[in-house]
Short mmCIF file of C-alpha atoms in Angstrom, two decimals:
data_model
loop_
_atom_site.label_atom_id
_atom_site.label_comp_id
_atom_site.label_asym_id
_atom_site.label_seq_id
_atom_site.Cartn_x
_atom_site.Cartn_y
_atom_site.Cartn_z
CA MET J 1 118.19 69.90 120.98
CA ASN J 2 119.85 69.53 117.47
CA SER J 3 123.64 69.41 117.72
CA TYR J 4 123.94 72.46 115.34
CA VAL J 5 122.54 74.66 118.02
CA PRO J 6 125.20 74.40 120.65
CA ASN J 7 127.77 74.46 117.93
CA TYR J 8 126.49 77.56 116.41
CA LEU J 9 126.26 79.11 119.92
CA LYS J 10 129.89 78.07 120.66
CA TYR J 11 131.13 79.57 117.26
CA LYS J 12 129.14 83.02 117.94
CA ASN J 13 130.57 83.20 121.39
CA THR J 14 134.18 82.38 120.45
CA MET J 15 133.94 84.88 117.42
CA THR J 16 132.46 87.66 119.65
CA VAL J 17 135.33 87.26 122.08
CA PHE J 18 138.00 86.82 119.31
CA ARG J 19 136.82 90.10 117.70
CA LEU J 20 136.87 91.94 120.98
CA ILE J 21 140.39 90.72 121.99
CA GLN J 22 141.57 91.44 118.10
CA ASP J 23 140.28 95.11 118.54
CA GLN J 24 141.66 95.67 122.15
CA GLN J 25 144.88 93.63 121.77
CA THR J 26 145.19 93.19 125.55
CA VAL J 27 142.27 92.67 127.78
CA SER J 28 141.43 90.54 130.94
CA ARG J 29 138.64 87.83 131.46
CA GLY J 30 136.69 90.20 133.78
CA GLU J 31 136.72 93.00 131.16
CA LEU J 32 135.51 90.35 128.61
CA VAL J 33 132.65 89.48 130.79
CA ARG J 34 131.70 93.11 131.54
CA ILE J 35 131.83 94.09 127.65
CA THR J 36 129.98 91.04 126.30
CA GLY J 37 127.56 90.45 129.03
CA MET J 38 128.40 86.65 128.84
CA SER J 39 128.67 84.71 132.00
CA PHE J 40 132.13 84.07 133.52
CA PRO J 41 131.96 80.23 132.80
CA THR J 42 131.10 80.86 129.10
CA VAL J 43 133.94 83.43 128.66
CA LEU J 44 136.17 81.03 130.45
CA LYS J 45 135.40 78.35 128.06
CA THR J 46 135.82 80.44 124.99
CA VAL J 47 139.15 81.94 126.30
CA ASN J 48 140.44 78.38 126.84
CA ARG J 49 139.46 77.51 122.99
CA LEU J 50 141.45 80.62 121.82
CA LEU J 51 144.40 79.73 124.15
CA ASP J 52 144.42 76.24 122.72
CA LEU J 53 144.87 77.74 119.19
CA LYS J 54 147.57 80.07 120.60
CA ILE J 55 145.47 82.93 119.08
CA ILE J 56 145.72 84.64 122.52
CA ALA J 57 148.31 84.18 125.22
CA GLU J 58 148.19 84.63 128.97
CA LEU J 59 150.49 87.27 130.38
CA GLU J 60 152.24 87.40 133.78
CA GLU J 61 150.84 91.02 133.96
CA MET J 62 147.70 91.26 136.29
CA GLU J 63 144.76 93.48 135.47
CA PRO J 64 144.25 96.40 137.57
CA VAL J 65 141.34 96.30 140.03
CA ARG J 66 139.71 98.95 142.03
CA GLY J 67 138.77 98.15 145.48
CA ALA J 68 138.38 94.75 146.78
CA GLY J 69 138.45 91.81 144.22
CA ARG J 70 140.56 89.21 142.69
CA ARG J 71 142.80 90.28 139.92
CA GLY J 72 143.22 88.16 136.90
CA HIS J 73 145.90 87.73 134.39
CA LEU J 74 145.85 89.81 131.14
CA LEU J 75 145.27 88.11 127.80
CA ARG J 76 147.14 89.40 124.69
CA PHE J 77 146.10 88.92 121.05
CA GLN J 78 148.78 86.89 119.11
CA PRO J 79 148.45 87.96 115.41
CA GLY J 80 151.14 85.66 114.27
CA ALA J 81 149.21 82.55 115.38
CA LEU J 82 147.89 82.15 111.78
CA TYR J 83 148.74 83.47 108.49
CA ALA J 84 146.92 83.59 105.01
CA LEU J 85 148.49 84.31 101.70
CA GLY J 86 146.96 87.15 99.73
CA ILE J 87 147.25 87.35 96.03
CA GLU J 88 146.04 90.36 94.04
CA PHE J 89 146.08 91.08 90.18
CA GLU J 90 146.56 94.63 89.17
CA GLY J 91 146.83 95.02 85.41
CA GLN J 92 150.20 93.12 84.58
CA LEU J 93 151.37 92.93 88.09
CA LEU J 94 150.78 90.10 90.40
CA ASN J 95 150.97 91.40 94.11
CA MET J 96 151.38 88.84 96.93
CA GLY J 97 152.11 88.69 100.61
CA MET J 98 151.60 86.77 104.01
CA VAL J 99 149.14 88.47 106.14
CA ASP J 100 148.59 87.87 110.00
CA LEU J 101 145.51 88.21 112.01
CA ASN J 102 146.07 91.81 112.41
CA GLY J 103 146.11 92.48 108.87
CA ALA J 104 149.90 93.09 108.64
CA CYS J 105 151.37 92.28 105.29
CA HIS J 106 154.73 90.30 105.57
CA HIS J 107 157.01 89.57 102.70
CA ARG J 108 155.22 91.56 100.07
CA GLN J 109 156.44 91.03 96.62
CA SER J 110 155.22 91.97 92.88
CA VAL J 111 155.83 90.13 89.73
CA PHE J 112 155.08 90.95 86.15
CA LEU J 113 152.70 88.56 84.44
CA PRO J 114 153.04 87.21 81.00
CA ASP J 115 151.69 89.58 78.29
CA SER J 116 149.53 86.84 76.91
CA LEU J 117 147.63 86.50 80.08
CA ASP J 118 147.27 82.74 79.35
CA ILE J 119 145.65 81.24 82.44
CA ASN J 120 148.18 78.38 82.26
CA GLU J 121 151.10 80.70 82.18
CA ILE J 122 149.58 82.79 85.01
CA GLU J 123 149.08 79.69 87.22
CA ASN J 124 152.68 78.80 86.74
CA CYS J 125 153.78 82.26 87.77
CA ILE J 126 151.48 81.88 90.92
CA MET J 127 152.77 78.58 91.61
CA LYS J 128 156.39 79.58 91.65
CA GLU J 129 155.89 82.77 93.82
CA THR J 130 153.58 80.78 96.13
CA GLU J 131 156.24 77.96 96.61
CA THR J 132 158.73 80.61 97.61
CA LEU J 133 156.65 82.31 100.23
CA MET J 134 155.34 78.76 101.57
CA LYS J 135 159.08 77.83 101.83
CA LEU J 136 159.63 81.06 103.81
CA ALA J 137 156.82 80.21 105.96
CA ARG J 138 157.83 76.79 106.90
CA GLN J 139 161.34 78.23 107.92
CA LYS J 140 159.61 80.73 110.17
CA HIS J 141 157.15 78.07 111.64
CA TRP J 142 154.13 80.07 110.43
CA GLU J 143 150.77 78.34 110.14
CA VAL J 144 149.22 79.12 106.89
CA VAL J 145 145.58 78.27 106.72
CA GLY J 146 144.65 79.38 103.14
CA ILE J 147 145.10 81.32 100.04
CA GLY J 148 142.95 84.18 98.87
CA ILE J 149 143.06 85.40 95.16
CA SER J 150 141.70 88.68 94.17
CA LEU J 151 140.63 88.76 90.52
CA PRO J 152 139.38 91.45 88.15
CA GLY J 153 136.13 89.78 87.14
CA VAL J 154 132.76 88.58 88.30
CA VAL J 155 133.16 86.01 91.07
CA ASN J 156 130.51 84.26 93.20
CA GLN J 157 132.60 84.23 96.44
CA LYS J 158 130.01 81.97 98.28
CA GLU J 159 130.27 79.18 95.65
CA ASN J 160 133.92 79.89 94.98
CA LYS J 161 133.51 80.35 91.27
CA ILE J 162 134.68 82.73 88.57
CA LEU J 163 131.50 83.75 86.65
CA LEU J 164 133.27 85.94 83.99
CA ARG J 165 136.73 86.92 83.31
CA LYS J 166 137.28 87.73 79.66
CA ALA J 167 141.06 87.98 79.86
CA PHE J 168 141.24 84.42 80.97
CA HIS J 169 138.63 83.43 78.47
CA ILE J 170 136.25 82.36 81.23
CA THR J 171 132.60 83.06 80.24
CA ALA J 172 130.82 80.26 82.19
CA PRO J 173 130.91 79.54 85.83
CA THR J 174 134.46 77.89 86.61
CA SER J 175 135.44 76.61 90.10
CA VAL J 176 138.67 77.34 91.64
CA GLU J 177 139.74 73.72 91.01
CA GLU J 178 139.14 74.22 87.37
CA ALA J 179 140.56 77.55 87.03
CA PHE J 180 143.83 76.74 88.97
CA PRO J 181 144.17 73.04 89.03
CA ARG J 182 147.97 72.95 89.91
CA LEU J 183 147.53 75.38 92.75
CA THR J 184 144.67 73.53 94.20
CA ARG J 185 146.28 70.05 93.74
CA GLU J 186 150.00 70.74 94.87
CA ILE J 187 149.48 73.40 97.43
CA ALA J 188 147.69 71.69 100.45
CA LEU J 189 145.70 74.63 101.37
CA PRO J 190 142.00 75.85 100.59
CA VAL J 191 141.93 78.55 97.95
CA PHE J 192 139.24 81.19 98.01
CA LEU J 193 138.42 83.59 95.21
CA GLY J 194 136.89 87.11 95.08
CA ASN J 195 136.45 90.17 93.03
CA ASP J 196 139.44 92.39 93.28
CA VAL J 197 137.56 95.60 94.31
CA ASN J 198 135.50 93.73 96.70
CA PHE J 199 138.61 92.20 98.31
CA ALA J 200 140.33 95.55 98.38
CA CYS J 201 137.19 97.03 100.13
CA ARG J 202 137.26 94.18 102.43
CA GLY J 203 140.84 94.82 103.42
CA GLU J 204 139.96 98.71 103.82
CA SER J 205 137.05 97.97 106.09
CA PHE J 206 139.22 95.54 108.14
CA LEU J 207 141.82 98.13 108.82
CA ARG J 208 139.29 100.62 109.74
CA ARG J 209 137.06 98.30 111.70
CA CYS J 210 137.57 100.13 114.95
CA SER J 211 136.12 103.43 113.64
CA PRO J 212 132.27 103.71 113.70
CA ASP J 213 132.55 106.38 110.83
CA TYR J 214 133.45 103.65 108.32
CA GLN J 215 130.17 101.45 108.52
CA ASP J 216 129.10 102.99 105.18
CA PHE J 217 131.57 104.03 102.42
CA LEU J 218 132.11 103.97 98.57
CA PHE J 219 135.25 102.32 97.59
CA VAL J 220 136.53 103.22 94.27
CA SER J 221 139.62 101.93 92.37
CA LEU J 222 140.92 103.79 89.26
CA GLY J 223 143.72 102.12 87.29
CA SER J 224 143.59 99.71 84.27
CA GLY J 225 139.90 99.78 84.79
CA LEU J 226 137.29 101.61 86.94
CA GLY J 227 135.35 99.63 89.82
CA ALA J 228 133.69 100.33 92.96
CA SER J 229 132.58 98.39 96.02
CA PHE J 230 129.65 99.35 98.06
CA PHE J 231 130.26 99.05 101.91
CA LEU J 232 126.79 99.40 103.44
CA ASN J 233 125.75 98.77 106.93
CA GLY J 234 129.03 97.12 107.76
CA ALA J 235 128.96 94.55 104.79
CA ILE J 236 129.76 94.60 101.08
CA TRP J 237 126.65 94.68 98.87
CA GLU J 238 127.61 92.38 95.78
CA GLY J 239 124.12 92.67 93.99
CA CYS J 240 121.87 89.81 92.76
CA SER J 241 124.33 88.68 90.13
CA PHE J 242 127.63 89.63 91.91
CA GLN J 243 128.15 92.59 89.55
CA ALA J 244 127.43 95.39 91.80
CA GLY J 245 130.06 98.25 91.48
CA GLU J 246 130.68 97.97 87.77
CA ILE J 247 130.68 101.87 87.69
CA GLY J 248 133.17 101.51 84.74
CA ARG J 249 130.09 100.80 82.42
CA PHE J 250 128.62 104.22 83.63
CA LEU J 251 127.01 105.48 80.26
CA LEU J 252 128.29 108.77 79.04
CA THR J 253 126.38 108.85 75.51
CA PRO J 254 123.47 111.28 75.46
CA PRO J 255 120.01 109.75 75.34
CA ASP J 256 119.27 111.12 71.91
CA LYS J 257 122.52 109.57 70.39
CA LEU J 258 121.99 106.05 71.93
CA LEU J 259 120.33 104.74 68.82
CA SER J 260 122.74 106.16 66.41
CA SER J 261 126.20 106.11 68.08
CA PRO J 262 128.19 103.42 69.78
CA PRO J 263 127.96 103.89 73.60
CA THR J 264 130.56 105.70 75.42
CA TYR J 265 131.57 104.44 78.91
CA ILE J 266 133.32 106.41 81.64
CA GLU J 267 135.96 103.69 82.25
CA ASN J 268 137.26 104.12 78.57
CA MET J 269 137.67 107.90 78.93
CA ILE J 270 139.59 107.88 82.30
CA ASN J 271 141.50 104.55 82.83
CA ILE J 272 145.29 104.13 82.42
CA GLU J 273 144.99 103.39 78.60
CA ALA J 274 143.09 106.64 77.99
CA LEU J 275 145.39 108.85 80.08
CA SER J 276 148.47 107.39 78.61
CA SER J 277 147.23 107.92 75.04
CA ARG J 278 146.03 111.37 75.86
CA PHE J 279 148.90 112.85 77.96
CA HIS J 280 151.74 110.49 76.60
CA LEU J 281 152.40 108.97 80.03
CA ASN J 282 153.92 105.69 81.05
CA PHE J 283 152.14 104.25 84.04
CA SER J 284 153.90 100.89 83.64
CA GLY J 285 157.10 102.21 85.35
CA THR J 286 157.71 104.69 88.21
CA LEU J 287 155.72 107.67 87.10
CA ASN J 288 156.64 111.19 88.94
CA LEU J 289 154.60 114.19 87.59
CA ASP J 290 155.36 117.77 88.52
CA SER J 291 152.78 119.80 89.95
CA GLN J 292 151.72 121.45 86.67
CA GLN J 293 151.45 118.02 84.88
CA LYS J 294 149.25 116.88 87.90
CA GLU J 295 146.98 119.84 87.59
CA VAL J 296 146.26 119.20 83.93
CA VAL J 297 145.57 115.57 84.28
CA CYS J 298 143.35 116.22 87.40
CA SER J 299 141.43 118.94 85.37
CA TYR J 300 140.78 116.33 82.88
CA LEU J 301 139.63 113.72 85.18
CA CYS J 302 137.73 115.62 87.76
CA PRO J 303 134.58 116.60 85.60
CA TYR J 304 134.10 112.72 84.87
CA LEU J 305 134.66 111.58 88.58
CA SER J 306 132.60 114.40 90.01
CA HIS J 307 129.70 113.49 87.71
CA LEU J 308 130.02 109.97 88.70
CA PHE J 309 130.27 110.75 92.56
CA ILE J 310 127.68 113.13 92.81
CA ASN J 311 125.19 110.51 91.29
CA LEU J 312 126.46 107.83 93.54
CA PHE J 313 126.33 110.03 96.67
CA ASN J 314 122.71 110.85 95.99
CA LEU J 315 121.71 107.55 95.00
CA LEU J 316 123.23 105.54 97.82
CA ASP J 317 122.72 108.30 100.52
CA ILE J 318 126.34 108.04 101.56
CA ARG J 319 128.96 110.80 101.76
CA ARG J 320 132.39 108.98 102.25
CA CYS J 321 134.39 107.71 99.56
CA ILE J 322 137.82 106.00 99.46
CA LEU J 323 139.54 106.58 96.31
CA THR J 324 142.43 104.35 95.41
CA GLY J 325 144.37 102.77 92.47
CA ILE J 326 147.41 103.36 90.41
CA ILE J 327 146.05 106.71 89.06
CA PRO J 328 144.97 108.34 92.35
CA SER J 329 148.38 107.03 93.93
CA VAL J 330 150.22 109.01 91.02
CA LEU J 331 148.19 112.24 91.43
CA GLY J 332 148.00 112.31 95.18
CA GLU J 333 146.43 115.22 97.04
CA GLU J 334 146.05 117.27 93.99
CA LEU J 335 143.26 114.92 92.56
CA ILE J 336 141.46 114.64 95.88
CA ASN J 337 141.63 118.48 96.30
CA GLN J 338 140.37 119.36 92.81
CA LEU J 339 137.70 116.80 93.09
CA THR J 340 136.41 117.75 96.48
CA GLY J 341 136.29 121.48 95.39
CA LEU J 342 134.28 120.63 92.17
CA ILE J 343 131.79 118.33 94.15
CA GLY J 344 131.34 120.90 96.68
CA THR J 345 129.69 123.29 94.30
CA TYR J 346 126.92 120.79 93.75
CA ILE J 347 126.81 119.25 97.27
CA THR J 348 126.70 122.25 99.55
CA ASP J 349 126.15 120.69 102.92
CA ASN J 350 129.69 119.85 103.22
CA GLU J 351 128.73 116.34 104.52
CA PHE J 352 131.00 114.48 102.14
CA THR J 353 134.70 113.27 102.32
CA ILE J 354 137.00 111.75 99.60
CA GLU J 355 140.16 110.37 100.99
CA PRO J 356 142.95 108.00 99.93
CA SER J 357 143.13 104.23 101.11
CA VAL J 358 144.69 103.66 104.57
CA SER J 359 147.16 101.16 102.98
CA SER J 360 148.54 100.33 99.44
CA ASP J 361 148.09 96.62 100.26
CA THR J 362 144.36 96.42 100.91
CA GLY J 363 143.93 94.03 97.92
CA ILE J 364 146.39 91.60 99.33
CA ILE J 365 145.02 92.09 102.90
CA GLY J 366 141.37 91.72 101.97
CA ALA J 367 142.18 88.66 100.09
CA ALA J 368 143.92 87.20 103.19
CA VAL J 369 141.22 88.51 105.49
CA SER J 370 138.59 86.79 103.48
CA VAL J 371 140.44 83.46 104.01
CA PHE J 372 140.18 84.03 107.82
CA ASP J 373 136.58 84.89 107.36
CA ARG J 374 136.16 81.34 105.91
CA ILE J 375 138.45 79.38 108.03
CA LEU J 376 137.95 80.69 111.68
CA PRO J 377 134.43 79.59 111.67
CA VAL J 378 135.56 76.05 111.13
CA LEU J 379 138.39 76.26 113.65
CA PHE J 380 136.09 77.70 116.09
CA THR J 381 133.31 75.02 115.85
CA GLU J 382 135.84 71.95 115.59
CA ILE J 383 137.31 72.77 119.13
CA LYS J 384 135.97 70.55 121.82
#
């Protein structure tokens, strides 16, 4: 038998038990056997691997048993066994935080990026903030296993390369080592790249992983740009060239005008720049709108968004949308209520929902969770 076969089985068994304990938080060995269908010796070996990594701990508390039978010690998930640093670009902001195995974001911080968006200056900013957080992690004896960077651009996550990021003057495949040489050289941790909306969607799906209702949903972010991620059958669909979800390029120009007029894209009509210009709003600071202002802005946005969402709902045959980003966070329930009402005039079966994100940190969390997605398989197959 080839050596990769037992290694693969060992990884699959360990990951199955890991995910179950992560979801349950507290469980016994007997419950693991009953739920997974694995043999007791297989579960025992897998549990021992996780105990060695300190990802779970054995409690003094015993499991309740009905009738005759030997009771075993309960096992508890230890989210603080491993951490990952999540980094998210949001316009001129750089958001960062240390994330544990439960997806909790610790020591979140935000800094403004240089106006020039020069990649060397940006890397210097990342380095400064990363060194601060890594120093804190050492003081707390946290084991940080990697860094995830969420970028607004086209990213091949499997090859860990930026394919297109015009703001950084990147127009050809660029490895993480080429894009961030100091970070990868001086911080002794693996660094993984991903598209910002896809990483935020990954964070959303992770935080909602225990709900069967969130195996298919549309994740839309509206702020400095307009982007989407398609979470279908429990996974993100990236497309053949990693550009799935570029809904900002949704064309508004009528067909009879395409040959005679420059194209009009939906993103240019409803992003922060467009709203700031049209309504004289400043999204760079803390923006508080009264109910009348929200209604006016929502009345402008909703025809565009409803047109887009109705087409996407019918195209993908899904009826759940998570709407997030700076603009939805400012407008709040007023936007969701107006949008739901307008879409409801066209989709009359009432089988659709539009709701806000479960967290404002899904970008950071998704970047960190993507680190765990890459690192845990290595850890689980390396254990003897």
